[in-house]
CSV table of C-alpha atoms in Angstrom, one decimal:
chain,number,residue,atom,x,y,z
A,1,MET,CA,-13.8,29.3,24.0
A,2,SER,CA,-16.5,28.7,26.7
A,3,ASP,CA,-19.0,25.5,27.8
A,4,THR,CA,-23.2,26.4,27.3
A,5,ASN,CA,-25.7,24.5,29.3
A,6,LYS,CA,-27.0,22.2,25.3
A,7,LYS,CA,-25.4,18.5,25.3
A,8,ALA,CA,-25.5,16.7,22.0
A,9,THR,CA,-27.0,13.1,22.7
A,10,LEU,CA,-25.7,10.5,20.7
A,11,THR,CA,-27.9,7.4,20.6
A,12,VAL,CA,-26.0,4.2,20.1
A,13,GLY,CA,-28.6,1.4,20.1
A,14,ASP,CA,-30.3,1.1,23.7
A,15,LYS,CA,-27.4,3.7,25.0
A,16,THR,CA,-27.5,7.8,24.6
A,17,PHE,CA,-24.4,9.4,25.5
A,18,GLU,CA,-24.3,13.1,26.4
A,19,PHE,CA,-21.1,15.5,25.3
A,20,PRO,CA,-20.3,19.2,26.2
A,21,VAL,CA,-21.1,21.3,23.3
A,22,LEU,CA,-18.9,24.5,24.1
A,23,SER,CA,-19.3,28.3,22.1
A,24,PRO,CA,-16.2,29.8,20.0
A,25,SER,CA,-16.3,33.6,20.4
A,26,ALA,CA,-16.7,33.8,16.6
A,27,GLY,CA,-18.2,30.7,14.3
A,28,PRO,CA,-20.8,27.5,14.8
A,29,ASP,CA,-20.5,25.7,18.0
A,30,VAL,CA,-19.1,22.0,18.5
A,31,ILE,CA,-19.0,18.8,19.9
A,32,ASP,CA,-16.3,18.4,22.7
A,33,ILE,CA,-16.0,14.6,21.4
A,34,ARG,CA,-12.5,14.0,23.3
A,35,LYS,CA,-14.6,11.5,26.1
A,36,LEU,CA,-16.0,9.8,23.1
A,37,TYR,CA,-13.7,6.7,22.5
A,38,GLY,CA,-13.7,6.6,26.8
A,39,SER,CA,-17.1,6.4,26.7
A,40,THR,CA,-18.7,4.7,23.7
A,41,GLY,CA,-15.7,2.7,22.5
A,42,MET,CA,-15.8,4.4,18.8
A,43,PHE,CA,-14.0,7.1,16.3
A,44,THR,CA,-16.0,9.7,14.3
A,45,TYR,CA,-15.3,9.2,11.1
A,46,ASP,CA,-14.2,12.6,8.7
A,47,PRO,CA,-11.6,12.7,6.2
A,48,SER,CA,-9.6,15.4,5.4
A,49,PHE,CA,-11.3,16.3,9.0
A,50,THR,CA,-13.4,19.2,6.9
A,51,SER,CA,-15.8,18.6,9.9
A,52,THR,CA,-13.8,18.5,12.9
A,53,ALA,CA,-11.9,21.2,15.5
A,54,ALA,CA,-8.6,19.9,16.3
A,55,CYS,CA,-7.7,22.9,18.4
A,56,ASP,CA,-8.6,26.5,19.4
A,57,SER,CA,-6.7,30.0,18.5
A,58,THR,CA,-6.9,32.9,19.0
A,59,ILE,CA,-5.1,34.1,15.4
A,60,THR,CA,-7.5,34.1,12.8
A,61,TYR,CA,-11.4,33.6,11.8
A,62,ILE,CA,-12.5,32.5,8.7
A,63,ASP,CA,-16.5,33.2,7.7
A,64,GLY,CA,-16.7,31.3,4.2
A,65,GLU,CA,-20.7,32.0,3.7
A,66,GLU,CA,-20.3,35.6,4.2
A,67,GLY,CA,-16.6,36.4,3.0
A,68,VAL,CA,-14.7,36.9,6.4
A,69,LEU,CA,-12.2,37.0,6.7
A,70,LEU,CA,-10.3,38.7,10.3
A,71,HIS,CA,-7.0,38.6,11.7
A,72,ARG,CA,-6.5,38.8,15.9
A,73,GLY,CA,-10.4,40.4,15.2
A,74,TYR,CA,-8.9,42.9,12.0
A,75,PRO,CA,-10.5,42.3,9.4
A,76,ILE,CA,-8.6,41.6,6.9
A,77,ASP,CA,-9.0,44.1,3.4
A,78,GLN,CA,-8.2,47.7,6.8
A,79,LEU,CA,-5.4,45.8,7.3
A,80,ALA,CA,-4.5,44.9,3.9
A,81,SER,CA,-4.9,49.4,2.6
A,82,LYS,CA,-3.6,50.2,6.2
A,83,SER,CA,-0.7,48.4,7.6
A,84,HIS,CA,2.0,47.0,6.1
A,85,PHE,CA,2.9,43.6,6.8
A,86,LEU,CA,5.4,43.6,9.8
A,87,GLU,CA,3.2,45.5,11.9
A,88,VAL,CA,0.7,42.4,11.0
A,89,CYS,CA,3.2,40.3,11.8
A,90,TYR,CA,3.8,41.5,15.6
A,91,LEU,CA,-0.7,41.6,16.0
A,92,LEU,CA,-0.6,37.7,14.5
A,93,LEU,CA,2.5,36.8,17.2
A,94,TYR,CA,1.7,38.9,19.7
A,95,GLY,CA,-2.0,39.0,20.1
A,96,GLU,CA,-2.2,43.5,19.6
A,97,LEU,CA,-1.6,45.8,17.2
A,98,PRO,CA,2.0,47.7,18.3
A,99,ASN,CA,2.2,51.5,18.7
A,100,GLY,CA,4.7,53.1,17.5
A,101,THR,CA,8.4,52.2,20.4
A,102,GLU,CA,7.2,48.9,19.5
A,103,LEU,CA,6.3,48.5,16.2
A,104,GLU,CA,9.6,50.2,16.1
A,105,LYS,CA,11.7,47.8,17.7
A,106,PHE,CA,10.4,45.5,16.1
A,107,GLU,CA,11.2,46.2,12.4
A,108,SER,CA,14.5,46.9,13.5
A,109,ILE,CA,14.8,43.4,15.4
A,110,VAL,CA,13.6,41.2,12.2
A,111,THR,CA,15.9,44.1,10.0
A,112,ASN,CA,18.7,43.1,11.5
A,113,HIS,CA,18.3,39.5,11.7
A,114,THR,CA,17.8,39.0,7.3
A,115,MET,CA,21.2,37.8,7.1
A,116,VAL,CA,21.9,34.0,7.4
A,117,HIS,CA,24.7,32.0,8.7
A,118,GLU,CA,27.8,32.4,5.6
A,119,GLN,CA,28.2,29.2,5.4
A,120,MET,CA,24.5,28.5,4.4
A,121,HIS,CA,25.3,30.1,1.1
A,122,ARG,CA,27.5,26.6,0.5
A,123,PHE,CA,24.3,24.2,0.5
A,124,PHE,CA,22.8,25.6,-2.5
A,125,THR,CA,25.9,24.5,-4.5
A,126,GLY,CA,25.2,20.7,-3.5
A,127,TYR,CA,21.5,22.1,-5.5
A,128,ARG,CA,21.0,21.0,-9.2
A,129,ARG,CA,20.6,24.4,-11.1
A,130,ASP,CA,17.4,23.6,-12.5
A,131,ALA,CA,16.1,22.8,-8.9
A,132,HIS,CA,13.1,24.0,-8.0
A,133,PRO,CA,13.6,27.1,-5.6
A,134,MET,CA,11.2,24.5,-3.2
A,135,ALA,CA,12.6,21.9,-2.8
A,136,ILE,CA,16.0,24.0,-2.3
A,137,MET,CA,13.2,25.6,0.8
A,138,VAL,CA,12.1,23.0,2.0
A,139,GLY,CA,16.2,21.3,2.6
A,140,THR,CA,17.7,25.2,3.6
A,141,VAL,CA,15.0,25.8,5.8
A,142,GLY,CA,14.7,22.3,7.6
A,143,ALA,CA,18.2,22.7,7.5
A,144,MET,CA,18.8,26.1,10.0
A,145,SER,CA,18.5,23.9,13.8
A,146,ALA,CA,21.7,23.7,12.1
A,147,PHE,CA,23.2,26.8,12.3
A,148,TYR,CA,20.8,28.0,15.1
A,149,HIS,CA,21.3,25.8,17.7
A,150,ASP,CA,20.5,28.7,20.5
A,151,SER,CA,16.6,28.8,19.5
A,152,THR,CA,15.5,25.5,19.3
A,153,ASP,CA,14.7,24.8,22.5
A,154,ILE,CA,10.7,24.7,22.6
A,155,ASN,CA,10.5,24.7,26.3
A,156,ASP,CA,12.2,28.0,26.6
A,157,PRO,CA,10.4,31.6,25.8
A,158,HIS,CA,13.8,33.2,24.9
A,159,GLN,CA,14.5,30.5,22.4
A,160,ARG,CA,10.5,30.8,20.8
A,161,GLU,CA,11.0,34.2,20.2
A,162,VAL,CA,14.2,33.7,18.8
A,163,ALA,CA,13.2,31.0,16.2
A,164,SER,CA,10.3,33.5,15.3
A,165,ILE,CA,11.8,36.5,14.7
A,166,ARG,CA,15.1,34.8,13.2
A,167,LEU,CA,13.1,32.7,10.7
A,168,ILE,CA,10.5,35.8,9.7
A,169,ALA,CA,14.0,37.8,9.3
A,170,LYS,CA,15.8,35.3,7.1
A,171,MET,CA,12.2,33.3,5.1
A,172,PRO,CA,12.5,36.6,2.4
A,173,THR,CA,16.9,36.0,1.9
A,174,ILE,CA,17.0,32.6,0.8
A,175,ALA,CA,14.1,32.5,-1.3
A,176,ALA,CA,15.1,35.0,-3.3
A,177,MET,CA,18.8,33.1,-2.6
A,178,ALA,CA,16.9,29.8,-4.1
A,179,TYR,CA,15.7,31.8,-7.1
A,180,LYS,CA,19.0,34.0,-7.8
A,181,TYR,CA,20.7,30.4,-7.9
A,182,THR,CA,17.8,28.8,-10.5
A,183,ILE,CA,18.8,31.3,-12.6
A,184,GLY,CA,22.9,31.7,-12.0
A,185,GLN,CA,23.1,34.7,-11.0
A,186,PRO,CA,25.7,36.2,-7.4
A,187,PHE,CA,24.0,35.9,-4.6
A,188,VAL,CA,22.3,39.7,-3.3
A,189,TYR,CA,23.1,40.2,-0.4
A,190,PRO,CA,20.1,41.8,2.4
A,191,ARG,CA,20.4,45.7,3.6
A,192,ASN,CA,19.3,48.0,6.7
A,193,ASP,CA,17.8,50.4,5.1
A,194,LEU,CA,15.4,49.0,3.0
A,195,ASP,CA,12.2,47.9,4.2
A,196,TYR,CA,11.3,43.9,4.1
A,197,ALA,CA,9.2,44.7,1.2
A,198,SER,CA,11.8,46.7,-0.9
A,199,ASN,CA,14.9,44.6,0.3
A,200,PHE,CA,12.9,40.7,-0.8
A,201,LEU,CA,12.8,43.1,-4.1
A,202,ARG,CA,16.1,43.8,-4.5
A,203,MET,CA,17.9,40.6,-3.5
A,204,CYS,CA,15.9,38.7,-6.0
A,205,PHE,CA,16.3,41.3,-8.5
A,206,ALA,CA,19.3,43.0,-8.0
A,207,VAL,CA,22.9,42.7,-9.7
A,208,PRO,CA,25.9,43.9,-8.9
A,209,ALA,CA,27.0,45.4,-11.9
A,210,GLU,CA,24.3,48.1,-11.7
A,211,GLU,CA,22.8,49.6,-8.4
A,212,TYR,CA,18.7,48.6,-8.5
A,213,GLN,CA,16.1,51.7,-7.3
A,214,VAL,CA,13.1,49.6,-5.4
A,215,ASN,CA,9.4,51.2,-7.1
A,216,PRO,CA,7.2,52.0,-4.1
A,217,ILE,CA,4.5,50.7,-6.2
A,218,LEU,CA,5.8,47.3,-6.6
A,219,ALA,CA,7.0,47.6,-3.2
A,220,ARG,CA,3.7,47.9,-2.4
A,221,ALA,CA,1.9,45.7,-4.0
A,222,MET,CA,4.6,42.7,-2.8
A,223,ASP,CA,3.6,44.0,0.7
A,224,ARG,CA,0.5,43.9,0.3
A,225,ILE,CA,0.8,40.5,-1.2
A,226,PHE,CA,2.3,38.4,1.9
A,227,THR,CA,-0.1,40.6,4.2
A,228,LEU,CA,-2.8,38.9,1.7
A,229,HIS,CA,-1.1,34.9,2.3
A,230,ALA,CA,-0.5,36.2,6.0
A,231,ASP,CA,-2.2,33.6,7.8
A,232,HIS,CA,-5.3,31.5,6.7
A,233,GLU,CA,-6.8,29.2,10.1
A,234,GLN,CA,-6.9,25.6,9.5
A,235,ASN,CA,-5.4,24.9,5.9
A,236,ALA,CA,-3.2,22.0,5.1
A,237,SER,CA,0.0,23.0,5.4
A,238,THR,CA,-0.8,24.7,9.1
A,239,SER,CA,-2.2,22.2,10.0
A,240,THR,CA,0.8,20.2,8.9
A,241,VAL,CA,3.0,23.0,10.8
A,242,ARG,CA,0.3,22.0,14.1
A,243,LEU,CA,1.5,18.4,14.3
A,244,ALA,CA,4.7,18.0,13.8
A,245,SER,CA,5.2,21.0,16.0
A,246,SER,CA,3.0,18.5,18.4
A,247,SER,CA,5.8,16.3,18.4
A,248,GLY,CA,8.6,18.5,20.4
A,249,ALA,CA,10.2,18.6,16.7
A,250,ASN,CA,12.3,22.1,16.7
A,251,PRO,CA,10.7,25.1,14.9
A,252,PHE,CA,12.7,25.2,12.1
A,253,ALA,CA,11.7,21.7,11.2
A,254,CYS,CA,8.3,22.7,11.7
A,255,ILE,CA,8.6,25.2,8.8
A,256,ALA,CA,9.6,23.2,6.7
A,257,ALA,CA,7.7,20.9,6.9
A,258,GLY,CA,5.0,23.1,6.2
A,259,ILE,CA,6.3,24.5,3.3
A,260,ALA,CA,6.5,20.6,2.4
A,261,CYS,CA,2.8,21.0,2.5
A,262,LEU,CA,2.2,24.0,0.6
A,263,TRP,CA,3.9,23.0,-2.2
A,264,GLY,CA,1.3,20.5,-3.3
A,265,PRO,CA,-0.8,22.0,-6.5
A,266,ALA,CA,-4.2,22.0,-4.4
A,267,HIS,CA,-2.7,24.4,-2.3
A,268,GLY,CA,0.3,26.8,-2.7
A,269,GLY,CA,0.6,26.0,-6.2
A,270,ALA,CA,-3.2,27.3,-7.1
A,271,ASN,CA,-2.0,31.0,-8.3
A,272,GLN,CA,0.5,29.2,-10.6
A,273,ALA,CA,-1.7,26.8,-12.3
A,274,CYS,CA,-3.8,29.7,-12.9
A,275,LEU,CA,-0.9,31.3,-15.1
A,276,GLU,CA,-0.2,28.0,-16.2
A,277,MET,CA,-4.2,27.8,-17.8
A,278,LEU,CA,-3.5,31.6,-18.9
A,279,ARG,CA,-0.5,30.1,-20.9
A,280,GLU,CA,-2.9,27.5,-22.1
A,281,ILE,CA,-5.8,30.2,-23.2
A,282,GLY,CA,-3.2,31.7,-25.3
A,283,THR,CA,-4.6,34.6,-26.7
A,284,VAL,CA,-8.0,36.7,-26.6
A,285,ASP,CA,-9.9,35.5,-29.4
A,286,LYS,CA,-10.0,32.4,-27.8
A,287,ILE,CA,-11.5,33.4,-24.3
A,288,PRO,CA,-15.1,32.7,-25.7
A,289,GLU,CA,-14.2,29.2,-26.4
A,290,TYR,CA,-12.5,28.4,-22.8
A,291,ILE,CA,-15.4,30.4,-21.4
A,292,ALA,CA,-17.8,28.0,-22.9
A,293,ARG,CA,-15.6,25.1,-21.7
A,294,ALA,CA,-15.7,25.6,-18.5
A,295,LYS,CA,-19.5,26.1,-18.0
A,296,ASP,CA,-19.7,22.2,-20.0
A,297,LYS,CA,-19.9,20.3,-16.6
A,298,ASN,CA,-18.5,17.3,-19.1
A,299,ASP,CA,-15.3,18.7,-20.2
A,300,PRO,CA,-12.7,18.8,-17.3
A,301,PHE,CA,-11.7,22.4,-18.2
A,302,ARG,CA,-11.9,24.5,-15.5
A,303,LEU,CA,-11.1,28.6,-14.5
A,304,MET,CA,-8.3,28.6,-12.1
A,305,GLY,CA,-8.4,32.0,-10.2
A,306,PHE,CA,-12.0,32.0,-9.3
A,307,GLY,CA,-14.2,30.6,-6.4
A,308,HIS,CA,-13.4,29.5,-3.7
A,309,ARG,CA,-13.3,26.2,-1.6
A,310,VAL,CA,-13.6,28.6,1.3
A,311,TYR,CA,-15.8,31.1,0.7
A,312,LYS,CA,-19.2,31.2,-0.8
A,313,ASN,CA,-19.9,34.2,-1.5
A,314,PHE,CA,-16.4,36.6,-2.7
A,315,ASP,CA,-13.0,36.3,-1.3
A,316,PRO,CA,-12.3,39.6,1.0
A,317,ARG,CA,-8.7,39.5,0.1
A,318,ALA,CA,-9.1,39.8,-3.9
A,319,THR,CA,-10.9,43.4,-3.7
A,320,VAL,CA,-7.3,44.6,-2.7
A,321,MET,CA,-5.0,42.8,-5.0
A,322,LYS,CA,-7.7,43.4,-7.2
A,323,GLU,CA,-6.5,47.2,-6.5
A,324,SER,CA,-2.2,46.3,-6.4
A,325,ALA,CA,-2.8,44.3,-9.8
A,326,ASP,CA,-4.1,47.5,-11.9
A,327,GLU,CA,-2.1,49.4,-10.6
A,328,VAL,CA,1.4,47.4,-11.2
A,329,LEU,CA,0.4,46.7,-14.4
A,330,ASP,CA,-1.3,50.7,-15.2
A,331,LEU,CA,2.3,51.0,-13.6
A,332,LEU,CA,4.1,48.1,-16.1
A,333,GLY,CA,2.1,47.8,-19.4
A,334,ILE,CA,0.6,44.8,-20.5
A,335,GLU,CA,0.7,46.2,-24.2
A,336,ASP,CA,3.3,43.3,-25.0
A,337,ASN,CA,2.8,41.2,-22.7
A,338,PRO,CA,0.3,38.2,-24.3
A,339,THR,CA,-0.7,36.3,-20.2
A,340,LEU,CA,-1.3,39.7,-18.6
A,341,GLN,CA,-3.5,40.5,-21.9
A,342,VAL,CA,-5.3,37.1,-22.2
A,343,ALA,CA,-5.9,37.9,-17.8
A,344,LYS,CA,-7.4,41.3,-18.0
A,345,GLU,CA,-9.7,40.8,-20.2
A,346,LEU,CA,-10.7,37.1,-18.9
A,347,GLU,CA,-11.6,38.7,-16.0
A,348,LYS,CA,-13.7,41.1,-17.9
A,349,GLN,CA,-15.7,38.9,-19.5
A,350,ALA,CA,-16.1,35.9,-16.2
A,351,LEU,CA,-17.6,39.2,-14.3
A,352,ALA,CA,-20.0,40.1,-17.1
A,353,ASP,CA,-21.4,36.6,-17.1
A,354,PRO,CA,-24.3,35.3,-14.8
A,355,TYR,CA,-23.1,31.7,-15.5
A,356,PHE,CA,-20.0,33.0,-12.8
A,357,THR,CA,-21.2,35.4,-11.4
A,358,GLU,CA,-24.9,34.0,-9.9
A,359,LYS,CA,-22.1,30.7,-9.7
A,360,LYS,CA,-20.6,33.2,-7.0
A,361,LEU,CA,-17.0,32.2,-8.9
A,362,PHE,CA,-15.2,35.9,-8.9
A,363,PRO,CA,-11.5,36.0,-9.4
A,364,ASN,CA,-9.9,35.2,-5.8
A,365,VAL,CA,-6.7,35.7,-4.1
A,366,ASP,CA,-4.6,33.6,-6.1
A,367,PHE,CA,-5.4,35.0,-9.3
A,368,TYR,CA,-4.6,38.9,-8.9
A,369,SER,CA,-1.2,37.6,-7.1
A,370,GLY,CA,-0.4,35.8,-10.6
A,371,ILE,CA,-1.0,38.8,-12.8
A,372,ILE,CA,1.4,41.5,-10.4
A,373,LEU,CA,4.1,38.5,-10.2
A,374,GLU,CA,3.9,38.0,-13.3
A,375,ALA,CA,4.1,41.5,-14.0
A,376,MET,CA,6.2,41.8,-11.9
A,377,GLY,CA,9.0,39.7,-13.4
A,378,PHE,CA,9.2,36.7,-11.3
A,379,PRO,CA,8.6,33.2,-12.9
A,380,THR,CA,6.7,30.6,-11.6
A,381,SER,CA,8.2,28.1,-10.3
A,382,MET,CA,8.9,31.2,-7.6
A,383,PHE,CA,5.1,31.5,-7.0
A,384,THR,CA,4.9,29.2,-4.4
A,385,PRO,CA,8.5,30.0,-2.3
A,386,ILE,CA,6.8,34.0,-2.0
A,387,PHE,CA,3.6,32.3,-0.7
A,388,ALA,CA,5.8,30.3,1.6
A,389,LEU,CA,7.5,33.7,3.0
A,390,SER,CA,4.2,35.7,3.7
A,391,ARG,CA,3.2,32.8,5.5
A,392,THR,CA,5.8,31.9,7.8
A,393,ILE,CA,4.6,34.4,10.1
A,394,GLY,CA,1.0,32.3,10.4
A,395,TRP,CA,2.5,28.6,10.4
A,396,ILE,CA,4.9,30.5,13.1
A,397,SER,CA,1.6,32.4,15.6
A,398,GLN,CA,-0.1,28.8,15.2
A,399,TRP,CA,2.7,27.2,16.3
A,400,LYS,CA,3.8,29.6,18.8
A,401,GLU,CA,0.6,29.6,20.6
A,402,MET,CA,0.1,25.2,20.2
A,403,ILE,CA,4.1,25.0,22.3
A,404,GLU,CA,2.1,27.3,25.3
A,405,ASP,CA,-0.9,25.4,25.1
A,406,PRO,CA,-0.9,23.7,28.6
A,407,THR,CA,-3.0,21.3,27.2
A,408,MET,CA,-0.8,20.1,23.8
A,409,ARG,CA,-0.1,16.5,23.3
A,410,ILE,CA,1.1,14.5,20.1
A,411,GLY,CA,-1.6,14.5,17.3
A,412,ARG,CA,-2.8,11.3,16.7
A,413,PRO,CA,-5.7,10.8,14.3
A,414,ARG,CA,-7.1,8.0,14.6
A,415,GLN,CA,-8.4,5.2,11.5
A,416,LEU,CA,-11.1,3.9,9.5
A,417,TYR,CA,-10.2,0.2,9.4
A,418,THR,CA,-10.7,-2.2,6.2
A,419,GLY,CA,-8.0,-4.6,5.2
A,420,ALA,CA,-7.0,-8.1,6.1
A,421,THR,CA,-7.7,-9.4,10.2
A,422,MET,CA,-5.7,-11.1,11.5
A,423,ARG,CA,-3.9,-13.9,9.8
A,424,ASP,CA,-1.7,-16.4,10.5
A,425,TYR,CA,2.1,-16.7,7.9
A,426,VAL,CA,2.4,-18.5,5.0
A,427,ASP,CA,6.2,-20.4,4.4
A,428,VAL,CA,7.1,-18.9,1.2
A,429,GLU,CA,7.3,-22.9,-0.5
A,430,ASN,CA,3.4,-23.4,0.7
A,431,ARG,CA,2.1,-20.2,-1.3
């Protein structure tokens, strides 16, 4: 971020005010209005903050018009194709790709922190068996601060580092435990001889009665899902984590706040909504009917998993995710799964329809990730928890960046008040 010679001029009545214009390394210039209220006595009005830069960051850059997503400058398709999740975690957390020694050390540290405190197992018996896994994750992650007192001091760089590693390492274990609890199976402990994605799959699908072998194609697909959801700039849940952390809250509480925000169907529940739509369509022969409904402006039905609010061209994550979806479906077969049959045919018909291609309504990452998770055997209730464990590295990196910013202050959005003005209290007998 740098100052430019340009100034933005605001005229209010007969008074003129000038504000600096700042230039990022990529993306549009921004008007620095930090002194707006002091200079003019006025606020700006920007519901949902869609035109407001609330922070400066070096982590992730998105160009929605061009379909670009960069992590520390590296294109997401290159990272997803050539790298793996823990290497991307290192990149997001520390700013650069690790060398071989650094990566090996980082993987070892994360792997050796995957177990959770044994007393945390008792938490799960307090939940109903039909509790949503996201409800369990919000409560359990928030409660981690009650167990790990040696990593809650945000002013201590070492404690921040330990908290970061613990959250990255333990989130898959907690998500898998939430899943096992809801289906009535015993918890499966992590193993240090498995990679991150394989460990998660084993903790979800292994049972004590028999040996479980992780299929490398499924593990690779799972790793890509983690990678493609690692961070996505200043979205709703990331902004929630930043706002919570601005108060000085401990990192476990901040990440729990992010999980709670991600739970919303407009955010982390998009791939679940996509699978529910595919089940509503039901059979391949009904696809033309639903495509016609999607084109009808008077019909509330919309094709979920197509298009994206940020990407106005194509979702750069979708191409890599589609490769994994094809590999997984080829491995597992879709002949006996009507939902996946509908997904493949819907993708084919939508991509051949000028209505969708002209409007840039291509299948996005949620469409393909939902297909993969369904094929692997995950219920839709686990889609958002998997998203949460993937996004934890993004939240932690953004949290760490914010805490280390010397200009950080507690967040305090303003409002346009439209309620009653001052009035006198009326005693109840006179109302």
